[in-house]
Short mmCIF file of C-alpha atoms (C1' of nucleotides) in Angstrom, two decimals:
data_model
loop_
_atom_site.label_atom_id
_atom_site.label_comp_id
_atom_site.label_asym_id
_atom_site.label_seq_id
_atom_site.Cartn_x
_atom_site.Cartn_y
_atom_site.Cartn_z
CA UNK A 1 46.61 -1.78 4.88
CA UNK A 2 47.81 1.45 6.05
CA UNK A 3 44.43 3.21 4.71
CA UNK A 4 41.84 0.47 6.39
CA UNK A 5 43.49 1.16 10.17
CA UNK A 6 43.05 4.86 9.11
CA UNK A 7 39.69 4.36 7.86
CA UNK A 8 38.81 2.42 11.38
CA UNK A 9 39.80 5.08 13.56
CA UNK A 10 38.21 7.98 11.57
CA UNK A 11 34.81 5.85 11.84
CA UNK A 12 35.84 4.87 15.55
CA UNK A 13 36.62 8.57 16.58
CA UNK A 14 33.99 10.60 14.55
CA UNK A 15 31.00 8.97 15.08
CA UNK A 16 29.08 12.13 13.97
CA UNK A 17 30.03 11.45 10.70
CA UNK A 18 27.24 10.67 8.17
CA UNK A 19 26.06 7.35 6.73
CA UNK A 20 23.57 5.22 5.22
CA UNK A 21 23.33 3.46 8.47
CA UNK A 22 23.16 5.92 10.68
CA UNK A 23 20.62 7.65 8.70
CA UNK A 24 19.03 4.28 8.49
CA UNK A 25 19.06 4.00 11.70
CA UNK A 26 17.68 7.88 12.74
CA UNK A 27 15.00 6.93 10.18
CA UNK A 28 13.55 3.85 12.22
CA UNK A 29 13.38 5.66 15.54
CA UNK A 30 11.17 8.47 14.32
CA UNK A 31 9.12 5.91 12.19
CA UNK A 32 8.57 3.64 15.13
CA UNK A 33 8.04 6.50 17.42
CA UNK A 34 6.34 9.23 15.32
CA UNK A 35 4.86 7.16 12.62
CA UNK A 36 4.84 7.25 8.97
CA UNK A 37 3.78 10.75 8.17
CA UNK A 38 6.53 12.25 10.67
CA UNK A 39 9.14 10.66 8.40
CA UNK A 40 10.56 14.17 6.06
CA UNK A 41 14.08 14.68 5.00
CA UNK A 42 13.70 18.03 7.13
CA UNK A 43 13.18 16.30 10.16
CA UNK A 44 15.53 13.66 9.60
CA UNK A 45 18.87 16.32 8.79
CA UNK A 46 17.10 17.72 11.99
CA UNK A 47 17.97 14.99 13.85
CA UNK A 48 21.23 14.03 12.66
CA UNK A 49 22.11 17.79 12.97
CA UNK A 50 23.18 18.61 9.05
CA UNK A 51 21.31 20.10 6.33
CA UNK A 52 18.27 18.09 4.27
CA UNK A 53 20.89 17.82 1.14
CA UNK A 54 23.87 15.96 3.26
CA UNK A 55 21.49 12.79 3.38
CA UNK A 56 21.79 12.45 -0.61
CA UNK A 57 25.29 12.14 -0.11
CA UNK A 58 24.34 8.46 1.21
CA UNK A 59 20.43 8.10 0.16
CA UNK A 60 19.41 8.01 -3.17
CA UNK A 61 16.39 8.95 -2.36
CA UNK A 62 13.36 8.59 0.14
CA UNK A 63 12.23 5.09 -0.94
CA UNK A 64 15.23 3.77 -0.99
CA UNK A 65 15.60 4.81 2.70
CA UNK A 66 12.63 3.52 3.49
CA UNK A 67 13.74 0.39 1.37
CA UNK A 68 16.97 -0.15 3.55
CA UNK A 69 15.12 0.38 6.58
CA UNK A 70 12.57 -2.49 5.90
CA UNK A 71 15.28 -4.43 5.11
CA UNK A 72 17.12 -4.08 7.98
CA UNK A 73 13.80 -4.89 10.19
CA UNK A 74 13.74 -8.29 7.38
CA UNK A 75 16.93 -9.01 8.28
CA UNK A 76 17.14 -9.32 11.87
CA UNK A 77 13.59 -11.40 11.57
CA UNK A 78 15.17 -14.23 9.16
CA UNK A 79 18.39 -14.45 11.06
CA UNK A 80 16.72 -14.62 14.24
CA UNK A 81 15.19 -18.16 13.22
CA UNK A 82 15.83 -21.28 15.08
CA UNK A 83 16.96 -23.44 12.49
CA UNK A 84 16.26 -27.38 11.63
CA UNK A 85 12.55 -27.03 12.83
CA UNK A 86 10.28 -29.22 11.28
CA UNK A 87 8.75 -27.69 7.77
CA UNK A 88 5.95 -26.84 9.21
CA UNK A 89 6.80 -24.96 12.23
CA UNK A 90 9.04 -23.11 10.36
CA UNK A 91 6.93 -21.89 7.90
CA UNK A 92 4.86 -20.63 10.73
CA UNK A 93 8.01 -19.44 12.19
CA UNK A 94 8.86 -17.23 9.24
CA UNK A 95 5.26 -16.12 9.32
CA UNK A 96 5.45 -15.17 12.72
CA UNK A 97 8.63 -13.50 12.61
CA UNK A 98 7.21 -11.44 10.06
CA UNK A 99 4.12 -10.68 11.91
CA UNK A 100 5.55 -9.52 15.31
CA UNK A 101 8.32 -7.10 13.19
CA UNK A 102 4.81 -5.82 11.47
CA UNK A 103 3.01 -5.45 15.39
CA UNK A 104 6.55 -3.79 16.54
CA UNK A 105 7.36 -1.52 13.64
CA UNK A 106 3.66 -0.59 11.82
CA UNK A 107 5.65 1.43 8.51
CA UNK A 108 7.39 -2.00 7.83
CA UNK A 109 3.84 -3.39 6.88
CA UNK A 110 2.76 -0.13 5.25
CA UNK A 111 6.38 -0.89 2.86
CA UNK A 112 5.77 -5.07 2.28
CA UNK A 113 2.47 -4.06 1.27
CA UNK A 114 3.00 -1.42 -0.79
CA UNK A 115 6.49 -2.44 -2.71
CA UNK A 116 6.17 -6.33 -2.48
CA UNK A 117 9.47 -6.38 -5.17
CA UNK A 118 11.59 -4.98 -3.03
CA UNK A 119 14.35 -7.00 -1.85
CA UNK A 120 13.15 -7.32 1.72
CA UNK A 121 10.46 -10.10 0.61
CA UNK A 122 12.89 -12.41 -0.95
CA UNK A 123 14.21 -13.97 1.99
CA UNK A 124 10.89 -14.49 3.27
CA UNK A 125 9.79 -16.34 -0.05
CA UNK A 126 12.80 -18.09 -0.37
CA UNK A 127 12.40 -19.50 3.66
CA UNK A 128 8.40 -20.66 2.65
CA UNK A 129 9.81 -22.37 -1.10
CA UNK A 130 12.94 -24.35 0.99
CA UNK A 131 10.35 -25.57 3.57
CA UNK A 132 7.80 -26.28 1.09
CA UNK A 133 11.01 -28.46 -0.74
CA UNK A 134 11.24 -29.78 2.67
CA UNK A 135 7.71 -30.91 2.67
CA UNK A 136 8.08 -32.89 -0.70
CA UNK A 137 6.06 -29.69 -2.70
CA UNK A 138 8.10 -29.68 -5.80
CA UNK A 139 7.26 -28.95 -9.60
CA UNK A 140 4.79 -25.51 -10.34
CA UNK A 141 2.97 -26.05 -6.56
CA UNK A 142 6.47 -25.01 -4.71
CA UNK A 143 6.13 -21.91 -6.03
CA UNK A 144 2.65 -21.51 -5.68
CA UNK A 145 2.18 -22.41 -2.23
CA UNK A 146 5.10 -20.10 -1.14
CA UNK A 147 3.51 -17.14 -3.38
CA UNK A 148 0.00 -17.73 -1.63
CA UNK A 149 1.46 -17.82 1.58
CA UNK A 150 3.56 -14.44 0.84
CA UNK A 151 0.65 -13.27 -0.52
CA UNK A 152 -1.47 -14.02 2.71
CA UNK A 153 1.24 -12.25 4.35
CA UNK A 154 1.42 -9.05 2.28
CA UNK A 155 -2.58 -8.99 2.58
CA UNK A 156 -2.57 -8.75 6.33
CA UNK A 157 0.80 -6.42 6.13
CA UNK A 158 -0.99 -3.91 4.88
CA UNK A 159 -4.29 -4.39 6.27
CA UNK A 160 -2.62 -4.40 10.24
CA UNK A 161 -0.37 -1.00 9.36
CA UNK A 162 -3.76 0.65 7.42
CA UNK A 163 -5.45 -0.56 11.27
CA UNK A 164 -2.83 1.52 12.52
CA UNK A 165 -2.53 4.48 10.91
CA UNK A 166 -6.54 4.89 11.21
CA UNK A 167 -5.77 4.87 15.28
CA UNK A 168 -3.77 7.88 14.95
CA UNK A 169 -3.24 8.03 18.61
CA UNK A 170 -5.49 5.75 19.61
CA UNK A 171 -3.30 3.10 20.98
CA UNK A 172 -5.52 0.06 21.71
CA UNK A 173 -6.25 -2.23 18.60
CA UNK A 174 -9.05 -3.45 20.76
CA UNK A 175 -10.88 0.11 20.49
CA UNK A 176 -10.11 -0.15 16.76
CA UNK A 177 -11.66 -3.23 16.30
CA UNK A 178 -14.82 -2.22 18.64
CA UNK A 179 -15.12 1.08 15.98
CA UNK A 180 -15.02 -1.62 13.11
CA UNK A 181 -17.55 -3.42 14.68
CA UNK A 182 -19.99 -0.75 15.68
CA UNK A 183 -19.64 0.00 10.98
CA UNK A 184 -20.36 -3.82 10.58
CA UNK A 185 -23.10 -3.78 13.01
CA UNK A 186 -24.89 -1.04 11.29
CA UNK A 187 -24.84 -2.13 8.17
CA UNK A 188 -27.90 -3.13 6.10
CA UNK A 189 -29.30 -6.85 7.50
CA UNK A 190 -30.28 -7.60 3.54
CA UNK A 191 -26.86 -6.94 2.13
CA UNK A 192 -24.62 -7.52 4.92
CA UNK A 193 -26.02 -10.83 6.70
CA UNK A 194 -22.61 -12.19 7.55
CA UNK A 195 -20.55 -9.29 8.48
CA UNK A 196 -23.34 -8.43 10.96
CA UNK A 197 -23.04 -12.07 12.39
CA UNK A 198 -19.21 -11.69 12.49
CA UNK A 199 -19.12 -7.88 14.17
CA UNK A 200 -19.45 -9.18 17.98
CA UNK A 201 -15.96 -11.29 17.90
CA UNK A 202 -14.04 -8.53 15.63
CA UNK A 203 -13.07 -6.66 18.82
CA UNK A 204 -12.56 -10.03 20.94
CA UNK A 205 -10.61 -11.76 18.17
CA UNK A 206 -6.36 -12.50 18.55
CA UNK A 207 -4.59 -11.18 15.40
CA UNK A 208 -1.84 -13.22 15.40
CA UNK A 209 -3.86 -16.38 16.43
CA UNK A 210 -6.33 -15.37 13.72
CA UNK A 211 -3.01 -14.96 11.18
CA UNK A 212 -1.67 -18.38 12.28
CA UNK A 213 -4.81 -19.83 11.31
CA UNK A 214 -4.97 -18.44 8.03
CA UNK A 215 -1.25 -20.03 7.73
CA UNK A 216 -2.70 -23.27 8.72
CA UNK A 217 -5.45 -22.60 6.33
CA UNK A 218 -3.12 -22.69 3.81
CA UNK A 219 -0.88 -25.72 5.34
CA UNK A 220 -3.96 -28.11 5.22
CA UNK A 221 -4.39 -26.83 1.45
CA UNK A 222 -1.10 -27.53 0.30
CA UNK A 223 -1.36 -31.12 2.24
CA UNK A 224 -4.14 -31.75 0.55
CA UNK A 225 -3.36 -30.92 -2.68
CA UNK A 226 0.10 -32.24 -2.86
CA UNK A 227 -0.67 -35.58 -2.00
CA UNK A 228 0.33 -36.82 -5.34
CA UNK A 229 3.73 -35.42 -5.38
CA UNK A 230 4.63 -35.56 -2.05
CA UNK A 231 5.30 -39.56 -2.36
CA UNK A 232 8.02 -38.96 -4.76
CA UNK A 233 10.05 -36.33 -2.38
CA UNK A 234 12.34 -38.50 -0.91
CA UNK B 1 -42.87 17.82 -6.79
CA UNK B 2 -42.63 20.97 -8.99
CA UNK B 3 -38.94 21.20 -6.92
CA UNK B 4 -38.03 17.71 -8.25
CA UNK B 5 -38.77 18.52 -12.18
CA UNK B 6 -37.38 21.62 -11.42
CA UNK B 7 -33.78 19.89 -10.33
CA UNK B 8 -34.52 16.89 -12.72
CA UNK B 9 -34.66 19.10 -15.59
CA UNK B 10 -31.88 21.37 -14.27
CA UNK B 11 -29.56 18.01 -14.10
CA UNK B 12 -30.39 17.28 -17.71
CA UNK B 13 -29.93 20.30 -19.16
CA UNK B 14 -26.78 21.74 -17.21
CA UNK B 15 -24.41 18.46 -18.00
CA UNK B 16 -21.49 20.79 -16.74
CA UNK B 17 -22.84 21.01 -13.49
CA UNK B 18 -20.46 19.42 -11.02
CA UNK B 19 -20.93 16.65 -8.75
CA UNK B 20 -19.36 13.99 -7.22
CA UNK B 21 -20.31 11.56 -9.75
CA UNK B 22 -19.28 13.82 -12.43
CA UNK B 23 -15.68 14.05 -10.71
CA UNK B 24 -15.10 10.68 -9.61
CA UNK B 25 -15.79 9.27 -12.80
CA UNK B 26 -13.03 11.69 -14.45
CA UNK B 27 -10.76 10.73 -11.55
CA UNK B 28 -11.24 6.94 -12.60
CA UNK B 29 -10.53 8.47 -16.56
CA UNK B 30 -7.46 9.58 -15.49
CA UNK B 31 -6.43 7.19 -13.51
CA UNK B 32 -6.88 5.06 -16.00
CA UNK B 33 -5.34 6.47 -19.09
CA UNK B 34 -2.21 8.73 -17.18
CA UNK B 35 -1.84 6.85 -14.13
CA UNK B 36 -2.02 7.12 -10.40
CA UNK B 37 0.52 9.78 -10.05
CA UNK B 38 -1.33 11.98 -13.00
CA UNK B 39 -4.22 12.03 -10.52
CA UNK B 40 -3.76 15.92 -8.94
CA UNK B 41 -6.75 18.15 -7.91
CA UNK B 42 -5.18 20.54 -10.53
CA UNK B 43 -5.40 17.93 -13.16
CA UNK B 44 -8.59 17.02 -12.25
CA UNK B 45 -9.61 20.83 -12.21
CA UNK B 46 -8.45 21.67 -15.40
CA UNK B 47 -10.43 18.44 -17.01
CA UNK B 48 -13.72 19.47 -15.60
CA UNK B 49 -13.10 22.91 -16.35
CA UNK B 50 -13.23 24.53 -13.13
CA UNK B 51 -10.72 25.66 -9.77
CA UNK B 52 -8.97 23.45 -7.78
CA UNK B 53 -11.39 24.41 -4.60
CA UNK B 54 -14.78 23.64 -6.25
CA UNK B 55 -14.23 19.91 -6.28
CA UNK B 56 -14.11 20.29 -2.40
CA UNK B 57 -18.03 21.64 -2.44
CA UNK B 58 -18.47 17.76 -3.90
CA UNK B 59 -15.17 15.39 -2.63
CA UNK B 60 -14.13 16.13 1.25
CA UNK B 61 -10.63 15.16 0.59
CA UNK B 62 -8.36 12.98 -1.85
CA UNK B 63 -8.94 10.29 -0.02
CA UNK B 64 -12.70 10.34 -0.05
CA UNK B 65 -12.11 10.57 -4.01
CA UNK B 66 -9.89 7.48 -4.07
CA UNK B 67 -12.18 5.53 -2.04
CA UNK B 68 -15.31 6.56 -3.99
CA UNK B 69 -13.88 5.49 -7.27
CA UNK B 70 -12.60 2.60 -5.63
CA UNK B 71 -16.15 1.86 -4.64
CA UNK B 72 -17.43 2.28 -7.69
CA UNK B 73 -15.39 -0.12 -9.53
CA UNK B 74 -15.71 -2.86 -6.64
CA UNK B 75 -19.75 -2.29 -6.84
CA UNK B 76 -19.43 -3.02 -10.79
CA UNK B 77 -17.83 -6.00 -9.92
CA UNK B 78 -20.16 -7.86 -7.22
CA UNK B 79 -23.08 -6.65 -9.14
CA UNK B 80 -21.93 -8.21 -12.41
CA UNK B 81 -21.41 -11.70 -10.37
CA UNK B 82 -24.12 -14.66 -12.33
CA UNK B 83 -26.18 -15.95 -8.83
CA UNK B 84 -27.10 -19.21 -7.93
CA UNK B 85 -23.85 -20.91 -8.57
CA UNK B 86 -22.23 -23.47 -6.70
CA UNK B 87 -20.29 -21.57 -3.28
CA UNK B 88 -16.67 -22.94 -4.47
CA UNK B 89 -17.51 -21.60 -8.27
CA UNK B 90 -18.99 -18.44 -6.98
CA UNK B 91 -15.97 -17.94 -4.85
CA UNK B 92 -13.58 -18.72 -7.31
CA UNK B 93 -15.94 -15.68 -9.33
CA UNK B 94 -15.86 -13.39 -6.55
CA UNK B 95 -12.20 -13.77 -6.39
CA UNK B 96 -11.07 -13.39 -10.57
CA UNK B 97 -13.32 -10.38 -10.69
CA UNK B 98 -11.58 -8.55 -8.57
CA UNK B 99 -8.68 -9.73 -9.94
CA UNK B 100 -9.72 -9.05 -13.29
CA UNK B 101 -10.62 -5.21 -11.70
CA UNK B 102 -7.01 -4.53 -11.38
CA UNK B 103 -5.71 -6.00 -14.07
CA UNK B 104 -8.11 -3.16 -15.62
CA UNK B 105 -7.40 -0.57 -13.16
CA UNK B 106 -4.49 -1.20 -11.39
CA UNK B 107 -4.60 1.59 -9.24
CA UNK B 108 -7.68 -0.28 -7.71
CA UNK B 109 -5.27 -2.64 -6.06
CA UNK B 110 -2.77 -0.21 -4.48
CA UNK B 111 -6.18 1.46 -2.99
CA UNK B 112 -7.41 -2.03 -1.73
CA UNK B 113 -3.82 -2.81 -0.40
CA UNK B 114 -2.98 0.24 1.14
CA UNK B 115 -7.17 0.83 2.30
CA UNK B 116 -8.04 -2.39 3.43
CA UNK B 117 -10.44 -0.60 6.06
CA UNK B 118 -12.70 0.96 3.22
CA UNK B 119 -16.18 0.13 2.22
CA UNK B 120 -15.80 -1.55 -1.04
CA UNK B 121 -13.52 -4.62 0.47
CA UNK B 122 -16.74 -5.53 2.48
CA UNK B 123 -18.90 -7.09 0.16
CA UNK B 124 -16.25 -8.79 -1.65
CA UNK B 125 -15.89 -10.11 2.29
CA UNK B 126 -19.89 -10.51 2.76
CA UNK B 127 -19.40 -12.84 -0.44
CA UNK B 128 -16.45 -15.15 0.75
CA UNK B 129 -18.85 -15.29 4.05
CA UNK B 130 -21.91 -16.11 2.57
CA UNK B 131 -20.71 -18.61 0.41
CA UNK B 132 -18.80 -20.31 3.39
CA UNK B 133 -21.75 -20.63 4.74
CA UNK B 134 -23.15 -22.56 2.30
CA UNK B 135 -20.27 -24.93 2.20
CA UNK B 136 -21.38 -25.51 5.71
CA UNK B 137 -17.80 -23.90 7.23
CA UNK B 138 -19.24 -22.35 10.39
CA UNK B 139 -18.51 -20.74 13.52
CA UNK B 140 -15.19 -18.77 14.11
CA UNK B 141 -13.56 -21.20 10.96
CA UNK B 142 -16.09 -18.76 8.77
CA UNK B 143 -14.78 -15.86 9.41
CA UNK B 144 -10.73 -17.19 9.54
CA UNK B 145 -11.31 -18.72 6.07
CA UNK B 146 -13.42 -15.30 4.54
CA UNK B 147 -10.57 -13.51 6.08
CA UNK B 148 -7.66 -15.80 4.59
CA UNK B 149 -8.91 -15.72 1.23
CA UNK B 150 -9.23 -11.57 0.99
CA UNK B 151 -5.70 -11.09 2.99
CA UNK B 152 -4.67 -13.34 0.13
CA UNK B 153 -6.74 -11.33 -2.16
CA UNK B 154 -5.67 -7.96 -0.97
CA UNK B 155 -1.75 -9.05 -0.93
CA UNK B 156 -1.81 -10.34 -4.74
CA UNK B 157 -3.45 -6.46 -4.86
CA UNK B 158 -0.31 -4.89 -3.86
CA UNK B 159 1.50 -6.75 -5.64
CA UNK B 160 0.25 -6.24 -8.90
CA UNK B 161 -0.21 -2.68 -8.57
CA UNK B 162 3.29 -2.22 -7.59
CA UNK B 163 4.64 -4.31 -10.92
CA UNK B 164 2.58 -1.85 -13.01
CA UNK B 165 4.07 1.23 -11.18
CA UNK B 166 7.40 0.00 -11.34
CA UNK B 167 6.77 -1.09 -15.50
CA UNK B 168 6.27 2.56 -15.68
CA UNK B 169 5.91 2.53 -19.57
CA UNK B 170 6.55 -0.83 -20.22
CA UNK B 171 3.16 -2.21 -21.48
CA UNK B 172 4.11 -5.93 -21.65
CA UNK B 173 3.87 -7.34 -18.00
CA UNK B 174 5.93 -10.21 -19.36
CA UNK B 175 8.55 -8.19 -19.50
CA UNK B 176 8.43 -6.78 -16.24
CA UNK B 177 8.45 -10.27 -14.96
CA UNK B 178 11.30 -11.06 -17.09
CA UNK B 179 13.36 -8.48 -15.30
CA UNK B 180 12.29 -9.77 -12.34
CA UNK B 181 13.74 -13.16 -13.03
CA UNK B 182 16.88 -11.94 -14.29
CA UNK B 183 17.22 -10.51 -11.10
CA UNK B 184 16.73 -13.62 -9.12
CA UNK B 185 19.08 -15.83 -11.62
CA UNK B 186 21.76 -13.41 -10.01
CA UNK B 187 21.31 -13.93 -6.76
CA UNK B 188 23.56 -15.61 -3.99
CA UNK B 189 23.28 -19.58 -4.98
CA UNK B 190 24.22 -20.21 -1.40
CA UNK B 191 21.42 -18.38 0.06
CA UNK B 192 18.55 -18.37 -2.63
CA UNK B 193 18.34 -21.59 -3.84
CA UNK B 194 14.80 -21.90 -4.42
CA UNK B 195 14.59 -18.51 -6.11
CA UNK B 196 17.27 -19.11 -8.26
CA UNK B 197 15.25 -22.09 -9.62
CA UNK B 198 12.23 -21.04 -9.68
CA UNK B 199 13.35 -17.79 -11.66
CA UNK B 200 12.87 -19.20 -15.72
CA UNK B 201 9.32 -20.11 -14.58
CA UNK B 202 8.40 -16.80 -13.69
CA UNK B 203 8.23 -14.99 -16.98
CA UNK B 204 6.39 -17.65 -18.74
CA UNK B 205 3.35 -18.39 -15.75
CA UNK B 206 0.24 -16.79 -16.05
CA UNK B 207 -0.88 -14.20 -13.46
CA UNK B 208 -4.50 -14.91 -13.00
CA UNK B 209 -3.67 -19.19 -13.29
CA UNK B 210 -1.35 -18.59 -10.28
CA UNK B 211 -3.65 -16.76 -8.45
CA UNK B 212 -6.33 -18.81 -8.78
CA UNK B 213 -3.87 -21.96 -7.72
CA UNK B 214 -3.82 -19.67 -4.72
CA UNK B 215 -7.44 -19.69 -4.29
CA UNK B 216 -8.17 -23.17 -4.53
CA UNK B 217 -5.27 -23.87 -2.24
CA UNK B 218 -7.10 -22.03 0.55
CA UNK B 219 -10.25 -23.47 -0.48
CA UNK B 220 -8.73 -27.35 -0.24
CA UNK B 221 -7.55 -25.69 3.02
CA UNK B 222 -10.88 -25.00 4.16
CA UNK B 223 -12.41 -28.16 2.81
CA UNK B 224 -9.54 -30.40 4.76
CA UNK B 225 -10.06 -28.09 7.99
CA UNK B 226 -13.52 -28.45 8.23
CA UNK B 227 -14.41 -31.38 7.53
CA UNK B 228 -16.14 -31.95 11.33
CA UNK B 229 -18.28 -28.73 10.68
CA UNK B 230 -19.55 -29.71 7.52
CA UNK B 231 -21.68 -32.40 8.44
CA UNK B 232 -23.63 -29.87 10.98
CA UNK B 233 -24.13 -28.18 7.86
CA UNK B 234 -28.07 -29.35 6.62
"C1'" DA C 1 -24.96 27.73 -2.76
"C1'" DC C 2 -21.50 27.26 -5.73
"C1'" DC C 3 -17.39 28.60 -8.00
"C1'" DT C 4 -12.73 30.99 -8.63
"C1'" DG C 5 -7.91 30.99 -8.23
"C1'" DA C 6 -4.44 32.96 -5.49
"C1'" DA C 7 -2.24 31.76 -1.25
"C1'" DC C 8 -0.66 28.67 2.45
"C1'" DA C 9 1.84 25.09 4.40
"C1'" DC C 10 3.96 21.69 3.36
"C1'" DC C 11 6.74 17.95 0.50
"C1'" DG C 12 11.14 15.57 -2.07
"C1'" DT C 13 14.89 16.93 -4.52
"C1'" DT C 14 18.52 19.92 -6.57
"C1'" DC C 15 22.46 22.80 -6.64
"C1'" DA C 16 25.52 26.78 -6.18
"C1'" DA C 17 28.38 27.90 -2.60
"C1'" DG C 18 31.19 26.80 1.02
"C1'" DT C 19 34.92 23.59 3.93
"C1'" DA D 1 34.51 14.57 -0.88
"C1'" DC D 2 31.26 16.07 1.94
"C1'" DC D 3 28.18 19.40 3.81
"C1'" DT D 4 25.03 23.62 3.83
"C1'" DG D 5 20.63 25.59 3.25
"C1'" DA D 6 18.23 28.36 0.09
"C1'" DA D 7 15.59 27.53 -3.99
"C1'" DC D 8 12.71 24.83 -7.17
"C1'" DA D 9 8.85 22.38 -8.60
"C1'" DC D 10 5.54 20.41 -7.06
"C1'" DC D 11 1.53 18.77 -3.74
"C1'" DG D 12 -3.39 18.92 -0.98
"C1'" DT D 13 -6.11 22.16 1.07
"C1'" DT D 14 -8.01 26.70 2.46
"C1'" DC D 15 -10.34 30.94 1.90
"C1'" DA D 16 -11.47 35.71 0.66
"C1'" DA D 17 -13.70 37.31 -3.13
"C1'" DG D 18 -16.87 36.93 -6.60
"C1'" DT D 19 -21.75 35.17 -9.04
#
DNA sequence: ACCTGAACACCGTTCAAGT
DNA sequence: ACCTGAACACCGTTCAAGT
């Protein structure tokens, strides 16, 4: 008793005192301000105003920073949900959530993508397989259509923060897209008929309407296919 | 023309001669047989026999080398693909061999998933198109579905390349996937219902099965969706 | 023109030494 | 127990010097 009200005020009084959240936390800003590459243990004891080898004292190491810090961004997405929404729109919720946390913080796509077992994507899965319940998708195709839609997910994680790190400074996606464009446009008629049809609305094109529909691609799939067992759901 | 047999008979004579070929194809030997992280211009060096700088006279940077083998394999793949089949078989086709590509080279998939920008995901995109088109889906709907199924395609990437870097050793993927599910089986019952259930199954199911369940959920998808546009089709 | 390999400018991580 | 910061063991890349 006596030790947690001491404990308390030493974290109330010193709040210059090290920690795996406030480390955490110095780690997002220069991620989300600096990017990726910024992110070095030098820069972060920099910041925090100690030496590179205090942070070990709370970080195992640099992925696992980088794994609480996607977490954390995970976290706040899921718990921000509105809940008892129909199946459907909650699945696109999810989806959603995730995408606008990928928009706001690039290097949380770059992570998804890169270390999809890492404990961040579990809530996310586990949100698409309880709506999918809720949709009467049971048996082998509940987790099936929850994978494919994580998978759709991770897909466009990494392709969005690889967008992003190509602009290096360049900070309209439109531009991007227009560069992408002018590549599909110039490439050979005979191999490429349908990316050369497709360049003119790359650079007019809504990313998150054009990830919604992919969601809905998958929606009508799982409708479709499900038929069978969805009559025995309730 | 006495220049060309000149260099022709130069080439076949002087095998040791370096080039890009010559390096990216020991690149893809090591990455192969030691891994992704065994791939270091020393390595590489010391395999061919020369300094560290020469492979720069042939490869402008690591990442040029990565995306050139990357090409290469991707190339093998499309070129390999039987024509003339029906668009939801050749799709299916397109799909399993690149699958089938990192199942072989696994460090294919973390260069896909982290590179989604690079040249060798565009034909594997100029394929889903094409054969769209002949399933008479049309209009923006082309391009959301061609772009659905490689997001898909490109997150099951990730995903796979990450297991194998995290088996690091462990040859049986089954394994890995039984670790996995051991770790789910643990979780929070309260929050992680669905995981906890669908944990025994994950061991025993079959990678490529589940990802081509994926596949022909987005292509029911795409059937159910555009079922208006078809009939424009002929 | 191509190759050599030491040198440069970084990394993440460790560890003796301090408090 | 926690922090310091130099040192270690690497990287990718550059570049003067060779042929």
């Amino acid at each position: 008793m006596v030790v947690m009200v001491t404990k308390t005020k030493r974290a109330e009084r010193r709040t210059d005192a090290l920690s795996k959240e406030r480390i955490v936390e110095a780690a997002i800003e220069i991620l989300d301000t600096d990017g990726e590459s910024a992110l070095t243990f030098r820069a972060l004891a920099a910041r925090l105003a100690t030496g590179s080898g205090a942070l070990y004292h709370h970080v195992a190491s640099k992925n696992d920073l980088l794994t609480a810090a996607t977490e954390e961004v995970i976290t706040g997405v899921m718990t921000g949900l509105a809940p008892g929404d129909e199946p459907r729109a909650a699945i696109q919720a999810i989806a959603l959530g995730v995408f606008d946390a990928i928009d706001a913080h690039p290097w949380v796509g770059t992570q998804l993508a890169q270390e999809p077992w890492q404990f961040a994507v579990l809530p996310v899965l586990e949100g698409f397989g309880q709506q999918l319940q809720a949709l009467g998708v049971l048996g082998p195709a509940q987790f099936d259509c929850a994978s494919a839609l994580l998978n759709y997910i991770l897909g466009l994680a990494g392709q969005y923060a690889a967008g992003v790190r190509l602009l290096a400074g360049v900070t309209d996606r439109t531009a991007f897209l227009a560069t992408v464009a002018d590549r599909w446009a110039d490439l050979d008629p005979a191999r490429f008929p349908f990316l050369r049809q497709a360049a003119p609305q790359l650079p007019a094109h809504d990313d998150r309407e054009q990830f919604l529909a992919g969601i809905d691609l998958i929606l009508a799939g799982i409708t479709a296919t499900s038929g069978s067992r969805r009559s025995s759901a309730r």
